[in-house]
Amino acid sequence: MTTLSDVAVLYRQREQLPARTRMLVVAGAVVLLHCTAAALLAIGTLTARPLALGLVFTAYLAGVKHSYDWDHISAIDNSTRRFVAQHKDPVSVGFAFSLGHSSVVMLAGLLVLSGVALVGQLMEAGSAGNLVLALIGSAVSGTFLLVMGLFNGSAFLKAAQAYRKAARGGTVHSGDLEAKGFMARLLAKPLARVERPRNIYVIGFLFGLGFDTATTIGLLVMTTSATLAGVSPFALMAIPLAFAAAMTLCDSINGIAMMRLYKSAIENPQRRLGFNAVITGLSALSALFIAVITLGGLVNAAGVDQPVVAWLAGIDLGEGGLALVCTFAAVWLVAVLRGRRHAR
């Protein structure tokens, strides 16, 4: 009983734990997901072993690929930037978002294995259920990214003003980089419920309601469960878990890396002012661009034929996400090289 009380107290005080300790907890949760998927696969591979292994491996690679979609990168990066600006250590933003996103996949897998036919109807392209969920997912993701893009865009303007101030010989403090003014006050209420990294779980779940992420894995689970009676339900459930494990691993790494990137920019504003402005501007621009694409999809779904909307819908978010990651890495590398040159 004492142990349970200690655990409850520790959970309530988790925000006061050192960042490294919370990072280890996130790493442990990711490892647990991997171990659970491996255990289910091991239990279920008494028959049809090569087939089950192939399906789980395919799901894992799909999780890795999807973690680099532009909407993932943009949502995690912009949320992390906001939390860091509030002087927090948001080590679990990537994990929470990805876990919420992949919860849709795991829930769909459980319902399919339970024989719920409604899941198949929800995933069927063009069905009423699929359209409703797609509209909900697009509306939430587009609105969230729009709000975050505007908020970080306000922070970018402050960083640009501070940069000009420093260029004229003025002194810049960390408070000069915080989003203030009309835009910050306007967006304070919509963001009031997203005050902790764990709140991002709900955002991630709503992002995934359109079944754009769940379709491949969900259909794979349904097909195998319907046609391959020899495959154990344990092995089938390992498929969405492998997808979730891969996605949480990559998104957690991305979230922690971006936290370190933003902290290094904000905690030393006098030296890294240009770096701060560039990465904040990139985050805001990416969020606004994805918001336009996502909300444009709502216009397209309403039957409005617009060439610009059709062009935006054809953009590969996976390639865009990788390009954004490479851009951030290039900016960081240039900042490091310039810092070393100045140090010498």
CSV table of C-alpha atoms in Angstrom, one decimal:
chain,number,residue,atom,x,y,z
A,1,MET,CA,0.0,0.0,0.0
A,2,THR,CA,2.9,2.3,0.8
A,3,THR,CA,4.4,1.6,-2.5
A,4,LEU,CA,1.2,2.5,-4.4
A,5,SER,CA,1.1,5.7,-2.4
A,6,ASP,CA,4.7,6.6,-3.2
A,7,VAL,CA,4.0,5.9,-6.9
A,8,ALA,CA,0.9,8.2,-6.8
A,9,VAL,CA,2.9,11.0,-5.1
A,10,LEU,CA,5.7,10.6,-7.7
A,11,TYR,CA,3.2,10.8,-10.5
A,12,ARG,CA,1.6,14.0,-9.1
A,13,GLN,CA,5.1,15.5,-8.8
A,14,ARG,CA,6.4,14.3,-12.1
A,15,GLU,CA,6.8,17.9,-13.4
A,16,GLN,CA,9.3,18.6,-10.6
A,17,LEU,CA,11.5,15.6,-11.6
A,18,PRO,CA,14.8,16.3,-13.3
A,19,ALA,CA,14.6,16.4,-17.1
A,20,ARG,CA,17.0,13.5,-17.4
A,21,THR,CA,14.8,11.3,-15.1
A,22,ARG,CA,11.7,12.1,-17.2
A,23,MET,CA,13.7,11.4,-20.3
A,24,LEU,CA,14.5,7.9,-18.9
A,25,VAL,CA,10.8,7.4,-18.2
A,26,VAL,CA,10.0,8.2,-21.8
A,27,ALA,CA,12.7,5.9,-23.0
A,28,GLY,CA,11.4,3.1,-20.7
A,29,ALA,CA,7.9,3.6,-22.1
A,30,VAL,CA,9.1,3.3,-25.7
A,31,VAL,CA,11.1,0.1,-24.8
A,32,LEU,CA,8.0,-1.3,-23.1
A,33,LEU,CA,6.0,-0.9,-26.3
A,34,HIS,CA,8.8,-2.6,-28.3
A,35,CYS,CA,8.9,-5.5,-25.8
A,36,THR,CA,5.1,-5.9,-25.8
A,37,ALA,CA,5.0,-6.1,-29.6
A,38,ALA,CA,7.9,-8.6,-29.6
A,39,ALA,CA,6.2,-10.7,-26.9
A,40,LEU,CA,2.9,-10.8,-28.7
A,41,LEU,CA,4.7,-11.8,-31.9
A,42,ALA,CA,6.6,-14.5,-30.1
A,43,ILE,CA,3.4,-15.9,-28.6
A,44,GLY,CA,1.6,-15.8,-31.9
A,45,THR,CA,4.3,-17.2,-34.2
A,46,LEU,CA,3.8,-20.9,-33.3
A,47,THR,CA,2.2,-21.1,-36.7
A,48,ALA,CA,2.7,-19.1,-39.9
A,49,ARG,CA,5.9,-17.6,-38.5
A,50,PRO,CA,7.3,-16.1,-41.8
A,51,LEU,CA,4.0,-14.4,-42.6
A,52,ALA,CA,3.6,-12.9,-39.1
A,53,LEU,CA,7.2,-11.7,-39.1
A,54,GLY,CA,6.8,-10.1,-42.5
A,55,LEU,CA,3.5,-8.3,-41.5
A,56,VAL,CA,5.0,-7.0,-38.2
A,57,PHE,CA,8.2,-5.8,-40.0
A,58,THR,CA,6.2,-4.0,-42.6
A,59,ALA,CA,4.1,-2.3,-39.9
A,60,TYR,CA,7.3,-1.2,-38.1
A,61,LEU,CA,8.7,0.3,-41.2
A,62,ALA,CA,5.4,2.1,-41.9
A,63,GLY,CA,5.6,3.6,-38.3
A,64,VAL,CA,9.1,4.9,-39.0
A,65,LYS,CA,8.1,6.4,-42.3
A,66,HIS,CA,4.9,8.0,-40.9
A,67,SER,CA,6.8,9.6,-38.0
A,68,TYR,CA,8.5,11.9,-40.5
A,69,ASP,CA,5.3,13.2,-42.1
A,70,TRP,CA,5.3,17.0,-42.2
A,71,ASP,CA,2.2,17.3,-39.9
A,72,HIS,CA,4.0,15.2,-37.2
A,73,ILE,CA,7.2,17.2,-37.4
A,74,SER,CA,5.4,20.5,-37.4
A,75,ALA,CA,3.0,19.7,-34.5
A,76,ILE,CA,5.8,18.4,-32.3
A,77,ASP,CA,8.3,21.2,-33.1
A,78,ASN,CA,5.8,24.0,-32.7
A,79,SER,CA,4.5,22.6,-29.4
A,80,THR,CA,8.0,22.1,-28.1
A,81,ARG,CA,9.0,25.7,-29.1
A,82,ARG,CA,6.0,27.1,-27.1
A,83,PHE,CA,6.8,25.0,-24.0
A,84,VAL,CA,10.5,25.9,-24.0
A,85,ALA,CA,9.5,29.5,-24.3
A,86,GLN,CA,7.6,29.0,-21.1
A,87,HIS,CA,10.8,27.8,-19.4
A,88,LYS,CA,9.7,24.1,-19.3
A,89,ASP,CA,11.5,21.0,-20.2
A,90,PRO,CA,9.0,19.3,-22.5
A,91,VAL,CA,10.8,15.9,-22.9
A,92,SER,CA,7.6,14.0,-23.6
A,93,VAL,CA,5.9,16.1,-26.4
A,94,GLY,CA,6.9,13.8,-29.2
A,95,PHE,CA,6.0,10.7,-27.2
A,96,ALA,CA,2.6,12.0,-26.1
A,97,PHE,CA,1.7,13.2,-29.6
A,98,SER,CA,2.8,9.9,-31.2
A,99,LEU,CA,1.1,7.7,-28.6
A,100,GLY,CA,-2.2,9.6,-29.2
A,101,HIS,CA,-1.8,9.2,-32.9
A,102,SER,CA,-1.0,5.5,-32.8
A,103,SER,CA,-3.8,4.9,-30.2
A,104,VAL,CA,-6.2,5.2,-33.1
A,105,VAL,CA,-4.3,2.4,-34.9
A,106,MET,CA,-4.2,0.2,-31.8
A,107,LEU,CA,-7.9,0.8,-31.0
A,108,ALA,CA,-8.9,-0.1,-34.6
A,109,GLY,CA,-6.8,-3.3,-34.4
A,110,LEU,CA,-8.6,-4.3,-31.1
A,111,LEU,CA,-12.0,-3.6,-32.6
A,112,VAL,CA,-11.2,-5.6,-35.7
A,113,LEU,CA,-10.0,-8.6,-33.7
A,114,SER,CA,-13.2,-8.3,-31.6
A,115,GLY,CA,-15.3,-8.7,-34.8
A,116,VAL,CA,-16.6,-5.2,-34.9
A,117,ALA,CA,-17.6,-4.7,-38.5
A,118,LEU,CA,-18.1,-0.9,-38.1
A,119,VAL,CA,-14.3,-0.4,-38.2
A,120,GLY,CA,-14.3,-1.6,-41.8
A,121,GLN,CA,-17.0,0.8,-42.7
A,122,LEU,CA,-15.2,3.7,-41.1
A,123,MET,CA,-12.1,2.9,-43.0
A,124,GLU,CA,-13.8,2.5,-46.4
A,125,ALA,CA,-13.0,5.5,-48.6
A,126,GLY,CA,-16.0,7.5,-49.5
A,127,SER,CA,-18.3,6.2,-46.7
A,128,ALA,CA,-20.2,8.6,-44.5
A,129,GLY,CA,-18.3,7.5,-41.3
A,130,ASN,CA,-15.0,7.9,-43.0
A,131,LEU,CA,-15.9,11.4,-44.3
A,132,VAL,CA,-17.0,12.5,-40.8
A,133,LEU,CA,-13.9,11.3,-39.1
A,134,ALA,CA,-11.7,12.8,-41.9
A,135,LEU,CA,-13.4,16.2,-41.5
A,136,ILE,CA,-12.9,16.0,-37.7
A,137,GLY,CA,-9.3,15.1,-38.0
A,138,SER,CA,-8.5,17.7,-40.6
A,139,ALA,CA,-10.4,20.4,-38.8
A,140,VAL,CA,-8.6,19.8,-35.5
A,141,SER,CA,-5.1,19.3,-37.0
A,142,GLY,CA,-5.5,22.3,-39.4
A,143,THR,CA,-6.8,24.6,-36.6
A,144,PHE,CA,-4.2,23.5,-34.1
A,145,LEU,CA,-1.3,24.0,-36.5
A,146,LEU,CA,-2.8,27.4,-37.6
A,147,VAL,CA,-2.9,28.6,-34.0
A,148,MET,CA,0.6,27.3,-33.2
A,149,GLY,CA,2.0,28.8,-36.4
A,150,LEU,CA,0.5,32.2,-35.5
A,151,PHE,CA,1.8,32.0,-32.0
A,152,ASN,CA,5.3,31.1,-33.0
A,153,GLY,CA,5.1,33.6,-35.9
A,154,SER,CA,4.5,36.2,-33.2
A,155,ALA,CA,7.6,34.9,-31.4
A,156,PHE,CA,9.6,35.1,-34.6
A,157,LEU,CA,8.7,38.8,-35.0
A,158,LYS,CA,9.9,39.4,-31.5
A,159,ALA,CA,13.2,37.5,-32.2
A,160,ALA,CA,13.7,39.5,-35.4
A,161,GLN,CA,13.2,42.8,-33.5
A,162,ALA,CA,15.6,41.6,-30.9
A,163,TYR,CA,18.1,40.7,-33.6
A,164,ARG,CA,17.9,44.3,-35.0
A,165,LYS,CA,18.2,45.7,-31.5
A,166,ALA,CA,21.4,43.7,-30.9
A,167,ALA,CA,22.8,44.7,-34.3
A,168,ARG,CA,22.5,48.3,-33.2
A,169,GLY,CA,24.5,47.5,-30.0
A,170,GLY,CA,21.6,46.9,-27.6
A,171,THR,CA,21.4,44.2,-24.9
A,172,VAL,CA,18.9,41.3,-25.4
A,173,HIS,CA,17.4,39.2,-22.7
A,174,SER,CA,15.4,35.9,-22.9
A,175,GLY,CA,12.2,37.8,-22.1
A,176,ASP,CA,12.6,39.8,-25.3
A,177,LEU,CA,12.1,36.6,-27.3
A,178,GLU,CA,8.7,35.7,-25.8
A,179,ALA,CA,5.5,36.1,-27.9
A,180,LYS,CA,3.8,39.2,-26.6
A,181,GLY,CA,1.3,41.8,-27.8
A,182,PHE,CA,-2.1,41.4,-29.4
A,183,MET,CA,-1.5,38.1,-31.2
A,184,ALA,CA,-0.2,36.4,-28.0
A,185,ARG,CA,-3.2,37.6,-26.1
A,186,LEU,CA,-5.6,36.6,-28.8
A,187,LEU,CA,-4.1,33.0,-28.9
A,188,ALA,CA,-3.8,32.6,-25.2
A,189,LYS,CA,-7.4,31.3,-24.7
A,190,PRO,CA,-7.3,28.7,-27.5
A,191,LEU,CA,-4.0,27.4,-26.1
A,192,ALA,CA,-5.1,27.5,-22.5
A,193,ARG,CA,-5.9,23.8,-22.4
A,194,VAL,CA,-2.5,22.8,-23.8
A,195,GLU,CA,-0.4,23.7,-20.8
A,196,ARG,CA,1.5,20.4,-20.3
A,197,PRO,CA,3.2,18.0,-22.8
A,198,ARG,CA,0.7,15.3,-21.7
A,199,ASN,CA,-2.1,17.4,-23.2
A,200,ILE,CA,-0.6,16.8,-26.6
A,201,TYR,CA,-1.8,13.2,-26.4
A,202,VAL,CA,-5.4,14.3,-27.1
A,203,ILE,CA,-4.2,16.5,-30.0
A,204,GLY,CA,-2.3,13.5,-31.5
A,205,PHE,CA,-5.4,11.3,-31.1
A,206,LEU,CA,-7.6,13.8,-32.9
A,207,PHE,CA,-5.0,14.2,-35.6
A,208,GLY,CA,-5.4,10.4,-36.3
A,209,LEU,CA,-9.2,10.3,-36.4
A,210,GLY,CA,-9.2,10.7,-40.2
A,211,PHE,CA,-7.7,7.2,-40.5
A,212,ASP,CA,-5.1,8.5,-42.9
A,213,THR,CA,-2.4,7.0,-40.6
A,214,ALA,CA,-4.5,4.0,-39.6
A,215,THR,CA,-5.7,2.9,-43.0
A,216,THR,CA,-2.7,0.9,-44.1
A,217,ILE,CA,-2.2,-1.0,-40.8
A,218,GLY,CA,-5.9,-1.3,-40.1
A,219,LEU,CA,-6.7,-2.8,-43.5
A,220,LEU,CA,-3.7,-5.1,-43.1
A,221,VAL,CA,-5.0,-6.3,-39.8
A,222,MET,CA,-8.5,-6.8,-41.2
A,223,THR,CA,-7.3,-8.6,-44.3
A,224,THR,CA,-5.1,-11.0,-42.4
A,225,SER,CA,-7.7,-11.7,-39.7
A,226,ALA,CA,-10.3,-12.4,-42.3
A,227,THR,CA,-8.3,-14.6,-44.7
A,228,LEU,CA,-5.5,-16.2,-42.6
A,229,ALA,CA,-7.2,-18.3,-39.9
A,230,GLY,CA,-3.8,-19.8,-39.1
A,231,VAL,CA,-2.3,-16.6,-37.7
A,232,SER,CA,-2.8,-16.1,-34.0
A,233,PRO,CA,-4.7,-13.0,-32.7
A,234,PHE,CA,-1.6,-12.3,-30.6
A,235,ALA,CA,0.5,-12.0,-33.8
A,236,LEU,CA,-2.2,-9.8,-35.4
A,237,MET,CA,-2.2,-7.5,-32.4
A,238,ALA,CA,1.5,-7.2,-32.7
A,239,ILE,CA,1.1,-5.4,-36.0
A,240,PRO,CA,-0.5,-2.1,-34.7
A,241,LEU,CA,1.8,-2.3,-31.6
A,242,ALA,CA,4.9,-2.5,-33.9
A,243,PHE,CA,3.6,0.5,-35.8
A,244,ALA,CA,3.1,2.4,-32.5
A,245,ALA,CA,6.5,1.4,-31.2
A,246,ALA,CA,8.3,2.6,-34.2
A,247,MET,CA,6.4,5.9,-34.4
A,248,THR,CA,6.8,6.7,-30.7
A,249,LEU,CA,10.5,6.0,-30.9
A,250,CYS,CA,11.1,8.4,-33.8
A,251,ASP,CA,8.7,11.1,-32.6
A,252,SER,CA,10.2,10.9,-29.1
A,253,ILE,CA,13.7,11.4,-30.5
A,254,ASN,CA,12.5,14.3,-32.6
A,255,GLY,CA,10.8,16.0,-29.7
A,256,ILE,CA,13.8,15.7,-27.4
A,257,ALA,CA,16.2,16.9,-30.1
A,258,MET,CA,14.0,19.9,-30.8
A,259,MET,CA,13.8,20.7,-27.1
A,260,ARG,CA,17.6,20.8,-26.9
A,261,LEU,CA,17.7,22.9,-30.1
A,262,TYR,CA,15.2,25.5,-28.8
A,263,LYS,CA,16.7,25.6,-25.3
A,264,SER,CA,20.1,26.3,-26.7
A,265,ALA,CA,18.7,29.2,-28.7
A,266,ILE,CA,16.6,30.7,-25.9
A,267,GLU,CA,18.9,30.3,-23.0
A,268,ASN,CA,21.7,32.3,-24.6
A,269,PRO,CA,19.9,35.0,-26.6
A,270,GLN,CA,22.8,37.4,-26.9
A,271,ARG,CA,25.0,34.8,-28.8
A,272,ARG,CA,22.3,32.8,-30.6
A,273,LEU,CA,19.8,35.5,-31.6
A,274,GLY,CA,20.0,34.8,-35.4
A,275,PHE,CA,19.8,31.1,-34.8
A,276,ASN,CA,16.7,31.5,-32.6
A,277,ALA,CA,15.0,33.7,-35.2
A,278,VAL,CA,15.7,31.2,-38.0
A,279,ILE,CA,14.5,28.1,-36.3
A,280,THR,CA,11.4,29.9,-34.8
A,281,GLY,CA,10.6,31.2,-38.3
A,282,LEU,CA,11.0,27.8,-39.9
A,283,SER,CA,8.7,26.2,-37.3
A,284,ALA,CA,6.0,28.9,-37.7
A,285,LEU,CA,6.2,28.8,-41.5
A,286,SER,CA,5.9,25.0,-41.6
A,287,ALA,CA,2.9,25.0,-39.2
A,288,LEU,CA,1.1,27.7,-41.3
A,289,PHE,CA,1.9,25.9,-44.6
A,290,ILE,CA,0.5,22.5,-43.3
A,291,ALA,CA,-2.5,24.3,-41.8
A,292,VAL,CA,-3.3,25.7,-45.3
A,293,ILE,CA,-2.9,22.2,-46.8
A,294,THR,CA,-5.1,20.6,-44.2
A,295,LEU,CA,-7.8,23.2,-44.1
A,296,GLY,CA,-7.7,23.3,-47.9
A,297,GLY,CA,-8.6,19.6,-47.8
A,298,LEU,CA,-11.8,20.6,-46.1
A,299,VAL,CA,-12.6,22.9,-49.0
A,300,ASN,CA,-11.8,20.0,-51.4
A,301,ALA,CA,-14.0,17.6,-49.4
A,302,ALA,CA,-16.9,20.1,-49.7
A,303,GLY,CA,-16.8,19.7,-53.4
A,304,VAL,CA,-15.2,23.0,-54.3
A,305,ASP,CA,-13.0,22.6,-57.3
A,306,GLN,CA,-9.9,24.8,-56.8
A,307,PRO,CA,-6.7,24.1,-58.8
A,308,VAL,CA,-4.6,25.5,-55.9
A,309,VAL,CA,-6.3,23.2,-53.4
A,310,ALA,CA,-5.8,20.2,-55.7
A,311,TRP,CA,-2.1,21.1,-56.0
A,312,LEU,CA,-1.7,21.4,-52.2
A,313,ALA,CA,-3.4,18.1,-51.7
A,314,GLY,CA,-0.9,16.4,-54.0
A,315,ILE,CA,2.1,17.4,-51.8
A,316,ASP,CA,3.9,14.4,-50.3
A,317,LEU,CA,4.0,15.1,-46.5
A,318,GLY,CA,6.6,12.4,-46.0
A,319,GLU,CA,9.1,14.0,-48.3
A,320,GLY,CA,8.2,17.5,-46.9
A,321,GLY,CA,8.9,16.2,-43.3
A,322,LEU,CA,12.3,14.8,-44.3
A,323,ALA,CA,13.1,18.1,-46.0
A,324,LEU,CA,12.1,20.0,-42.8
A,325,VAL,CA,14.3,17.7,-40.6
A,326,CYS,CA,17.2,18.2,-43.0
A,327,THR,CA,16.7,22.0,-42.9
A,328,PHE,CA,16.7,22.1,-39.1
A,329,ALA,CA,19.8,19.9,-39.1
A,330,ALA,CA,21.6,22.1,-41.6
A,331,VAL,CA,20.7,25.3,-39.5
A,332,TRP,CA,22.0,23.6,-36.4
A,333,LEU,CA,25.2,22.5,-38.1
A,334,VAL,CA,25.9,26.0,-39.5
A,335,ALA,CA,25.3,27.5,-36.0
A,336,VAL,CA,27.7,25.0,-34.4
A,337,LEU,CA,30.4,25.7,-37.0
A,338,ARG,CA,30.0,29.5,-36.6
A,339,GLY,CA,30.1,29.2,-32.8
A,340,ARG,CA,33.4,27.2,-33.0
A,341,ARG,CA,34.9,29.7,-35.4
A,342,HIS,CA,34.0,32.6,-33.1
A,343,ALA,CA,35.3,30.7,-30.1
A,344,ARG,CA,38.7,30.4,-31.8
